[in-house]
Short mmCIF file of C-alpha atoms and ligand atoms in Angstrom, two decimals:
data_model
loop_
_atom_site.label_atom_id
_atom_site.label_comp_id
_atom_site.label_asym_id
_atom_site.label_seq_id
_atom_site.Cartn_x
_atom_site.Cartn_y
_atom_site.Cartn_z
CA MET V 242 85.18 80.54 128.60
CA LYS V 243 86.38 81.42 125.16
CA ALA V 244 86.94 85.03 126.24
CA LEU V 245 88.92 83.86 129.25
CA LEU V 246 91.08 81.66 127.06
CA THR V 247 91.72 84.62 124.80
CA LEU V 248 92.81 86.76 127.75
CA LEU V 249 95.20 84.14 129.00
CA ILE V 250 96.82 83.53 125.66
CA LEU V 251 97.13 86.94 124.16
CA PRO V 252 96.44 89.92 126.36
CA GLN V 253 97.32 92.43 123.65
CA LEU V 254 95.05 90.78 121.07
CA ALA V 255 92.23 90.70 123.57
CA PHE V 256 92.46 94.29 124.80
CA ALA V 257 93.49 96.70 122.08
CA ALA V 258 90.49 97.98 120.15
CA LEU V 259 90.24 97.02 116.50
CA PRO V 260 90.97 99.88 114.13
CA THR V 261 88.44 100.72 111.43
CA LYS V 262 88.88 99.59 107.84
CA GLU V 263 89.24 103.26 106.89
CA PHE V 264 92.12 103.66 109.34
CA GLN V 265 93.90 100.58 108.00
CA PHE V 266 93.35 101.66 104.41
CA LYS V 267 95.16 104.95 105.05
CA ALA V 268 97.96 103.16 106.88
CA SER V 269 98.28 100.69 103.99
CA VAL V 270 98.48 103.50 101.44
CA LYS V 271 101.28 105.04 103.47
CA THR V 272 103.24 101.81 103.86
CA LEU V 273 102.81 100.86 100.22
CA ILE V 274 104.16 104.27 99.21
CA ASP V 275 107.02 104.06 101.75
CA ASN V 276 108.06 100.66 100.44
CA SER V 277 107.94 101.97 96.87
CA THR V 278 110.06 105.07 97.47
CA LYS V 279 113.06 103.89 99.47
CA PRO V 280 115.96 106.31 98.96
CA ASP V 281 118.55 103.56 98.57
CA VAL V 282 116.53 101.70 95.93
CA TYR V 283 116.50 102.24 92.14
CA PRO V 284 113.74 104.84 91.62
CA GLY V 285 110.43 103.18 90.81
CA MET V 286 111.38 99.82 92.24
CA VAL V 287 109.55 98.42 95.24
CA VAL V 288 110.90 96.38 98.13
CA ALA V 289 108.79 93.37 99.06
CA SER V 290 109.28 94.38 102.70
CA PRO V 291 111.63 96.73 104.58
CA SER V 292 113.02 93.64 106.36
CA ARG V 293 116.70 93.17 105.54
CA GLU V 294 117.27 90.04 107.59
CA ASN V 295 115.34 87.11 108.97
CA PRO V 296 113.96 87.17 106.33
CA ASN V 297 115.77 89.39 103.84
CA TYR V 298 113.00 90.72 101.61
CA TYR V 299 114.88 93.86 100.64
CA PHE V 300 114.55 93.00 96.95
CA ASP V 301 112.09 93.77 94.22
CA TRP V 302 110.01 90.76 93.16
CA VAL V 303 108.42 91.27 89.75
CA ARG V 304 105.15 89.67 90.89
CA ASP V 305 104.78 91.63 94.13
CA THR V 306 105.59 94.87 92.35
CA ALA V 307 103.19 94.26 89.46
CA LEU V 308 100.41 93.50 91.92
CA VAL V 309 100.95 96.45 94.21
CA MET V 310 101.39 98.82 91.27
CA ARG V 311 98.10 97.55 89.84
CA THR V 312 96.62 98.41 93.22
CA LEU V 313 98.14 101.87 93.04
CA ILE V 314 96.83 102.35 89.48
CA ASP V 315 93.34 101.42 90.66
CA TYR V 316 93.71 103.88 93.52
CA TRP V 317 94.96 106.60 91.18
CA GLU V 318 91.92 106.01 88.97
CA ILE V 319 89.78 107.02 91.96
CA ASN V 320 91.74 109.93 93.39
CA LYS V 321 93.88 111.21 90.46
CA ASP V 322 96.57 112.39 92.86
CA PRO V 323 99.45 113.79 90.76
CA LYS V 324 102.04 112.44 93.23
CA ILE V 325 100.77 108.92 92.66
CA LYS V 326 100.79 109.44 88.91
CA GLN V 327 104.42 110.49 89.18
CA MET V 328 105.20 107.30 91.10
CA LEU V 329 103.56 105.25 88.35
CA LEU V 330 105.56 107.01 85.64
CA THR V 331 108.75 106.35 87.61
CA TRP V 332 107.76 102.71 87.96
CA VAL V 333 107.39 102.44 84.15
CA GLU V 334 110.98 103.74 83.83
CA ALA V 335 112.23 101.19 86.36
CA GLU V 336 110.50 98.28 84.63
CA THR V 337 111.91 99.41 81.29
CA PHE V 338 115.36 99.55 82.81
CA ARG V 339 115.25 96.09 84.31
CA GLN V 340 113.65 94.47 81.28
CA ASN V 341 116.67 95.57 79.28
CA GLY V 342 119.31 94.52 81.79
CA PRO V 343 120.79 91.03 81.94
CA ALA V 344 119.07 88.54 84.22
CA ILE V 345 119.55 84.79 84.58
CA GLY V 346 115.84 84.13 84.09
CA GLY V 347 115.40 86.62 81.25
CA LEU V 348 111.99 88.27 81.46
CA GLY V 349 110.96 85.37 83.71
CA GLU V 350 113.48 86.47 86.35
CA PRO V 351 111.46 86.71 89.57
CA LYS V 352 113.70 88.78 91.83
CA TYR V 353 115.90 91.86 91.43
CA ASN V 354 118.48 93.57 93.60
CA ILE V 355 117.66 97.08 94.75
CA ASP V 356 120.05 98.57 92.19
CA GLY V 357 117.83 97.14 89.45
CA THR V 358 120.10 94.25 88.44
CA GLY V 359 118.84 90.68 88.36
CA TYR V 360 119.40 88.55 91.46
CA LYS V 361 122.25 86.14 90.79
CA GLY V 362 121.84 83.51 93.49
CA PRO V 363 120.05 80.21 93.04
CA TRP V 364 116.25 80.69 92.88
CA GLY V 365 113.13 79.12 91.46
CA ARG V 366 113.23 80.50 87.93
CA PRO V 367 111.72 81.32 85.62
CA GLN V 368 108.46 82.58 87.14
CA ASN V 369 106.34 83.51 84.16
CA ASP V 370 103.47 85.07 86.05
CA GLY V 371 105.60 88.22 86.42
CA PRO V 372 105.54 89.56 82.84
CA ALA V 373 101.82 88.74 82.53
CA LEU V 374 100.90 90.56 85.74
CA ARG V 375 103.07 93.50 84.77
CA ALA V 376 101.36 93.67 81.37
CA ILE V 377 97.90 93.58 82.98
CA ALA V 378 98.87 96.48 85.25
CA MET V 379 100.53 98.53 82.51
CA ILE V 380 97.67 98.01 80.06
CA LYS V 381 95.30 99.41 82.65
CA PHE V 382 97.63 102.38 83.17
CA ALA V 383 97.87 102.88 79.40
CA ARG V 384 94.10 102.94 79.10
CA LEU V 385 93.72 105.55 81.82
CA LEU V 386 96.39 107.68 80.16
CA ILE V 387 94.75 107.35 76.74
CA ASP V 388 91.48 108.54 78.32
CA ASP V 389 93.42 111.55 79.62
CA GLY V 390 94.67 112.34 76.12
CA GLU V 391 98.20 111.00 76.60
CA MET V 392 98.38 108.74 73.57
CA ASP V 393 101.80 110.09 72.68
CA TYR V 394 103.31 109.01 76.01
CA VAL V 395 101.61 105.60 75.73
CA GLN V 396 103.11 104.93 72.30
CA ARG V 397 106.57 106.13 73.30
CA LYS V 398 106.80 104.52 76.73
CA LEU V 399 104.28 101.69 77.05
CA PHE V 400 103.24 100.02 73.83
CA TYR V 401 104.51 100.27 70.32
CA GLY V 402 104.00 97.57 67.68
CA LEU V 403 107.61 97.00 66.79
CA ILE V 404 109.72 93.82 66.68
CA PRO V 405 112.13 93.50 68.38
CA ALA V 406 109.97 95.07 71.05
CA ASN V 407 111.20 98.33 72.53
CA THR V 408 108.35 99.10 74.93
CA PRO V 409 107.55 97.23 78.15
CA ILE V 410 104.02 96.04 77.39
CA LYS V 411 105.03 94.77 73.97
CA LYS V 412 108.02 92.95 75.47
CA ASP V 413 105.90 91.25 78.12
CA LEU V 414 103.24 90.24 75.61
CA GLU V 415 105.78 88.78 73.19
CA TYR V 416 107.43 86.86 76.02
CA THR V 417 104.11 85.59 77.33
CA ALA V 418 102.78 84.60 73.91
CA HIS V 419 105.94 82.61 73.16
CA HIS V 420 106.54 81.05 76.59
CA TRP V 421 103.22 80.12 78.17
CA ARG V 422 103.78 76.45 77.33
CA ASP V 423 107.08 76.39 79.26
CA GLN V 424 107.28 74.82 82.67
CA ASN V 425 108.00 77.46 85.30
CA TYR V 426 107.57 78.23 89.00
CA GLU V 427 104.33 79.23 90.69
CA PRO V 428 103.89 82.30 92.87
CA TRP V 429 105.20 80.48 95.96
CA GLU V 430 108.46 79.87 94.06
CA GLU V 431 108.58 76.21 95.03
CA GLU V 432 107.44 73.89 92.23
CA MET V 433 108.38 73.72 88.57
CA GLY V 434 105.36 72.82 86.47
CA MET V 435 102.19 74.26 84.95
CA HIS V 436 100.08 76.39 87.25
CA PHE V 437 96.55 77.73 87.22
CA TYR V 438 97.68 81.08 88.64
CA ASN V 439 100.34 81.74 86.02
CA LEU V 440 98.20 80.53 83.15
CA LEU V 441 95.15 82.59 84.07
CA ALA V 442 97.37 85.68 84.33
CA GLN V 443 98.92 84.86 80.94
CA HIS V 444 95.54 84.21 79.34
CA THR V 445 94.24 87.55 80.60
CA ALA V 446 97.34 89.57 79.71
CA LEU V 447 97.21 88.32 76.12
CA GLN V 448 93.47 88.90 75.83
CA GLU V 449 93.80 92.51 76.99
CA GLY V 450 97.06 92.92 75.08
CA ALA V 451 95.34 91.83 71.87
CA LYS V 452 92.74 94.56 72.28
CA LEU V 453 95.32 97.23 72.96
CA ALA V 454 97.51 96.09 70.07
CA GLN V 455 94.51 96.20 67.73
CA GLU V 456 93.66 99.72 68.82
CA LEU V 457 97.24 100.90 68.44
CA GLY V 458 97.62 99.61 64.90
CA ASP V 459 99.46 96.34 65.60
CA GLY V 460 96.83 94.10 64.02
CA GLY V 461 99.01 91.09 63.18
CA ALA V 462 100.24 90.85 66.74
CA ALA V 463 96.72 91.39 68.05
CA HIS V 464 95.58 88.34 66.13
CA PHE V 465 98.48 86.25 67.43
CA TYR V 466 97.96 87.31 71.08
CA ALA V 467 94.22 86.62 70.89
CA GLU V 468 94.90 83.17 69.50
CA GLN V 469 97.45 82.32 72.20
CA SER V 470 95.05 83.59 74.84
CA ARG V 471 92.35 81.30 73.47
CA LEU V 472 94.71 78.31 73.51
CA ILE V 473 95.70 79.00 77.10
CA GLY V 474 92.03 79.13 77.98
CA GLU V 475 91.46 75.70 76.47
CA TYR V 476 94.47 74.34 78.30
CA ILE V 477 93.22 75.68 81.62
CA LYS V 478 89.77 74.19 81.15
CA GLU V 479 91.16 70.81 80.20
CA ASN V 480 93.70 70.58 83.00
CA PHE V 481 92.65 72.40 86.13
CA LEU V 482 88.93 72.07 86.73
CA ASP V 483 88.22 69.23 89.10
CA ASP V 484 84.97 67.78 90.36
CA THR V 485 86.29 66.94 93.83
CA ILE V 486 88.14 70.07 94.96
CA GLY V 487 86.97 72.50 92.29
CA ILE V 488 90.24 73.95 90.99
CA VAL V 489 93.62 72.22 91.16
CA VAL V 490 96.68 74.39 91.76
CA SER V 491 99.26 72.72 89.47
CA ARG V 492 99.66 70.04 86.81
CA HIS V 493 102.62 68.35 85.16
CA VAL V 494 104.91 69.22 88.04
CA SER V 495 108.42 68.17 87.08
CA ARG V 496 110.15 69.36 90.25
CA PRO V 497 107.73 68.66 93.10
CA LEU V 498 108.24 69.58 96.74
CA GLY V 499 107.24 66.05 97.64
CA TYR V 500 104.90 67.02 100.45
CA LYS V 501 102.41 69.16 98.57
CA ASN V 502 99.78 66.62 97.61
CA SER V 503 96.24 67.86 98.16
CA GLY V 504 96.12 70.16 95.12
CA ILE V 505 94.42 72.72 97.36
CA ASP V 506 96.00 76.17 97.27
CA VAL V 507 94.83 79.75 97.63
CA SER V 508 96.60 80.86 94.46
CA PRO V 509 93.66 80.06 92.13
CA LEU V 510 91.56 82.40 94.28
CA LEU V 511 94.25 85.05 93.89
CA ALA V 512 94.26 84.41 90.14
CA LEU V 513 90.52 85.08 89.91
CA ASN V 514 90.92 88.32 91.87
CA HIS V 515 94.02 89.49 90.04
CA THR V 516 92.54 88.99 86.58
CA TRP V 517 89.25 90.69 87.46
CA PRO V 518 87.44 92.38 85.67
CA TYR V 519 88.98 91.18 82.40
CA GLN V 520 88.98 87.42 82.62
CA LYS V 521 85.86 85.80 81.11
CA LEU V 522 86.93 82.17 81.00
CA ILE V 523 85.79 81.13 84.45
CA SER V 524 82.93 82.98 86.07
CA PHE V 525 82.57 83.38 89.81
CA LYS V 526 79.28 81.55 89.44
CA ASP V 527 80.92 78.47 87.92
CA PRO V 528 80.20 75.45 90.14
CA HIS V 529 83.92 74.63 90.11
CA VAL V 530 84.66 78.01 91.68
CA LYS V 531 82.01 77.50 94.33
CA LYS V 532 83.30 74.05 95.13
CA TYR V 533 86.86 75.34 95.23
CA VAL V 534 86.07 78.23 97.57
CA ASN V 535 84.21 75.87 99.90
CA THR V 536 87.14 73.49 99.85
CA LEU V 537 89.48 76.32 100.81
CA ILE V 538 87.31 77.47 103.68
CA GLU V 539 86.88 73.99 105.07
CA THR V 540 90.54 73.09 104.70
CA PHE V 541 91.95 76.18 106.36
CA SER V 542 89.29 76.39 109.07
CA ASN V 543 90.40 72.97 110.22
CA ARG V 544 94.07 73.57 109.64
CA TYR V 545 94.64 76.61 111.90
CA LYS V 546 93.85 76.83 115.60
CA VAL V 547 93.38 80.60 115.43
CA ASN V 548 90.16 79.90 113.58
CA HIS V 549 88.80 78.15 116.67
CA ILE V 550 90.40 80.21 119.42
CA PHE V 551 89.44 83.62 118.06
CA THR V 552 85.90 83.46 116.79
CA ASP V 553 83.21 85.87 115.58
CA MET V 554 85.29 86.75 112.56
CA GLY V 555 86.19 85.31 109.16
CA VAL V 556 88.50 82.43 108.43
CA ALA V 557 92.26 82.86 108.44
CA ILE V 558 93.55 81.44 105.15
CA GLY V 559 97.07 80.31 104.23
CA ARG V 560 98.88 79.44 101.01
CA TYR V 561 98.18 75.69 101.07
CA PRO V 562 97.59 73.17 103.82
CA GLU V 563 100.93 71.33 103.58
CA ASP V 564 102.96 74.56 103.64
CA LYS V 565 106.19 74.47 105.67
CA TYR V 566 107.30 78.04 105.13
CA ASN V 567 106.81 79.91 108.40
CA GLY V 568 108.17 83.21 107.17
CA TYR V 569 111.77 82.43 108.12
CA HIS V 570 112.56 78.98 106.75
CA THR V 571 110.87 76.04 105.07
CA ASN V 572 111.28 73.36 107.74
CA GLY V 573 108.55 74.87 109.85
CA VAL V 574 104.78 74.89 109.94
CA GLY V 575 102.89 77.06 107.49
CA ASN V 576 100.62 79.81 108.76
CA PRO V 577 97.73 81.92 107.61
CA TRP V 578 98.70 84.92 105.48
CA PHE V 579 97.12 88.36 105.46
CA LEU V 580 97.00 88.53 101.68
CA ALA V 581 95.23 85.16 101.44
CA THR V 582 92.74 85.99 104.18
CA LEU V 583 91.92 89.33 102.54
CA ALA V 584 91.61 87.67 99.13
CA LEU V 585 88.60 85.72 100.35
CA GLY V 586 86.93 88.94 101.48
CA GLU V 587 87.67 90.47 98.10
CA HIS V 588 86.19 87.42 96.38
CA TYR V 589 82.93 87.76 98.32
CA CYS V 590 82.60 91.40 97.27
CA LEU V 591 83.39 90.72 93.62
CA ALA V 592 80.86 87.90 93.59
CA ASN V 593 78.35 90.36 95.05
CA GLY V 594 78.69 93.07 92.41
CA GLY V 595 81.36 95.04 94.29
CA LYS V 596 79.47 95.52 97.52
CA LEU V 597 80.56 94.65 101.02
CA THR V 598 78.81 91.61 102.45
CA HIS V 599 78.78 90.42 106.03
CA LYS V 600 81.10 87.55 105.18
CA ALA V 601 83.52 89.92 103.45
CA ASP V 602 83.46 92.23 106.44
CA MET V 603 84.36 89.27 108.65
CA GLN V 604 87.48 88.70 106.52
CA PHE V 605 88.53 92.30 107.10
CA LYS V 606 87.86 91.83 110.78
CA ARG V 607 90.10 88.76 110.85
CA ALA V 608 92.95 90.70 109.23
CA LEU V 609 92.51 93.71 111.51
CA PHE V 610 92.33 91.46 114.55
CA HIS V 611 95.76 89.97 113.86
CA SER V 612 97.39 93.26 112.81
CA ASP V 613 99.17 95.30 115.47
CA ARG V 614 96.04 97.47 115.53
CA LYS V 615 98.13 100.49 114.56
CA GLY V 616 98.32 99.82 110.86
CA ARG V 617 101.10 97.26 110.74
CA MET V 618 100.63 94.04 108.77
CA ASP V 619 103.39 91.54 108.24
CA GLU V 620 103.34 88.48 105.99
CA GLN V 621 101.89 85.80 108.24
CA ILE V 622 99.77 85.12 111.32
CA HIS V 623 100.97 82.43 113.69
CA LEU V 624 98.53 79.55 113.38
CA GLU V 625 98.07 79.15 117.15
CA SER V 626 99.06 82.37 118.91
CA GLY V 627 97.62 84.67 116.26
CA GLU V 628 100.66 86.93 116.42
CA MET V 629 102.26 88.28 113.30
CA GLN V 630 105.38 86.72 111.87
CA GLY V 631 107.48 86.64 108.72
CA ALA V 632 108.51 89.67 106.68
CA ARG V 633 107.41 92.81 108.47
CA GLU V 634 105.15 95.32 106.74
CA LEU V 635 104.95 93.16 103.62
CA THR V 636 104.09 95.47 100.73
CA TRP V 637 101.77 92.88 99.22
CA SER V 638 99.79 92.55 102.51
CA HIS V 639 99.06 96.27 102.34
CA GLY V 640 98.29 96.11 98.63
CA ALA V 641 95.87 93.28 99.37
CA PHE V 642 94.12 95.35 102.03
CA MET V 643 93.80 98.30 99.64
CA THR V 644 92.54 96.20 96.74
CA ALA V 645 90.01 94.39 98.90
CA SER V 646 88.75 97.74 100.20
CA MET V 647 88.38 99.13 96.69
CA ARG V 648 86.66 95.99 95.37
CA CYS V 649 84.23 96.13 98.28
CA GLY V 650 83.25 99.69 97.44
CA LEU V 651 84.82 101.20 100.56
CA VAL V 652 86.94 103.80 98.80
CA LYS V 653 85.34 106.71 97.01
C1 NOJ W 102 110.52 79.63 100.53
C2 NOJ W 102 109.09 79.98 100.39
O1 NOJ W 102 108.25 78.90 100.41
C3 NOJ W 102 108.91 80.78 99.17
O2 NOJ W 102 107.57 81.06 98.93
C4 NOJ W 102 109.70 82.01 99.31
O3 NOJ W 102 109.51 82.83 98.20
C5 NOJ W 102 111.16 81.71 99.50
N1 NOJ W 102 111.35 80.76 100.54
C6 NOJ W 102 111.93 82.97 99.81
O4 NOJ W 102 111.49 83.61 100.94
C1 NOJ W 103 107.26 84.66 99.29
C2 NOJ W 103 106.05 84.44 98.49
O1 NOJ W 103 105.80 83.07 98.40
C3 NOJ W 103 106.22 85.01 97.09
O2 NOJ W 103 105.01 84.91 96.39
C4 NOJ W 103 106.64 86.44 97.14
O3 NOJ W 103 106.88 86.90 95.84
C5 NOJ W 103 107.87 86.62 97.99
N1 NOJ W 103 107.71 85.99 99.27
C6 NOJ W 103 108.18 88.10 98.22
O4 NOJ W 103 107.13 88.70 98.90
#
């Protein structure tokens, strides 16, 4: 019966064979690289998607780029491909360029034009997760380069203990240390307030930044960053852990959407993944995390029909249950997202010491099932039909597939 239903609704989903995870990984590497090397884009900048209309994602978002470059750094750590290293060096140049250009949101500017200038239209700004995520990625890159004997490059181009800061990591750490108390927008760019995602990224960036600063002779700053990191940690523990749903997405929201009321959101899960392996504040074994993950699974299983129509695979997860952004506009019905669905798989593997579990594999299967089966992954998955929608070939979807594969021990 279920099989028959599947055939009637979506012949192509029912018939085409699922690709392997290895196949999709290679396709994702290729798309991530394509989207990061567009000839009409400032070298080193990354488009969120090649889509130029409906929706127009032909911009560089600081968050998306920091996350996918972290993914590329992790991949480079494994394969040491000189072409990828060159891309990372070019990315450092691009970030340095845009940090020093004017932007309405300052370092908290979320979105840049493809010529490297700040976006000038109205937008949810600032978004202070960006500098923190960029610092986390660049600190990792700096460490790998130091291991390779490139201390000179690191001190010239990545971190130098000078005020006013003239290197990108130092700039991001100074900004983060001085602005984490400010209200700002969350990763979905919709609500002004204080957010678990942003704060955990900031906490982690300053913690790792303190260590790097100490090692590179910037002891005073190291002390200051470590102290701010500790204070953020206290703030997170006091404000976001919740006995009913586990972890609450936002607090002190001054500009609310009005319809986002449950407090349930996938972004805390993303925060735990994106700050791994550095973050020590909240362990995966913490009962709040367990409760939170269960809440997510239950909420989204019920929320999306695809989870009941297409079975024998993991649960399709979205941003938050009240979401109205359907990939084109915000008066629609929210859908599952590839990056959220894959994040749950990644979480299972991280909680299992970096090994693939059956449940994690089922999350990959869910993502592969809704892809075009030839390597394409867009932003969203229609909640009933299961077909892709929203920005095509979203860079972050591919980054999420790569990261999940690496965290599950699938890439050697
Ligand atoms: C509204 C969405 O909810 C938000 O997440 C997105 O960034 C903007 N539109 C732009 O696409
Ligand atoms: C919308 C998402 O909500 C946001 O997180 C992302 O940065 C942009 N799209 C670009 O991908």
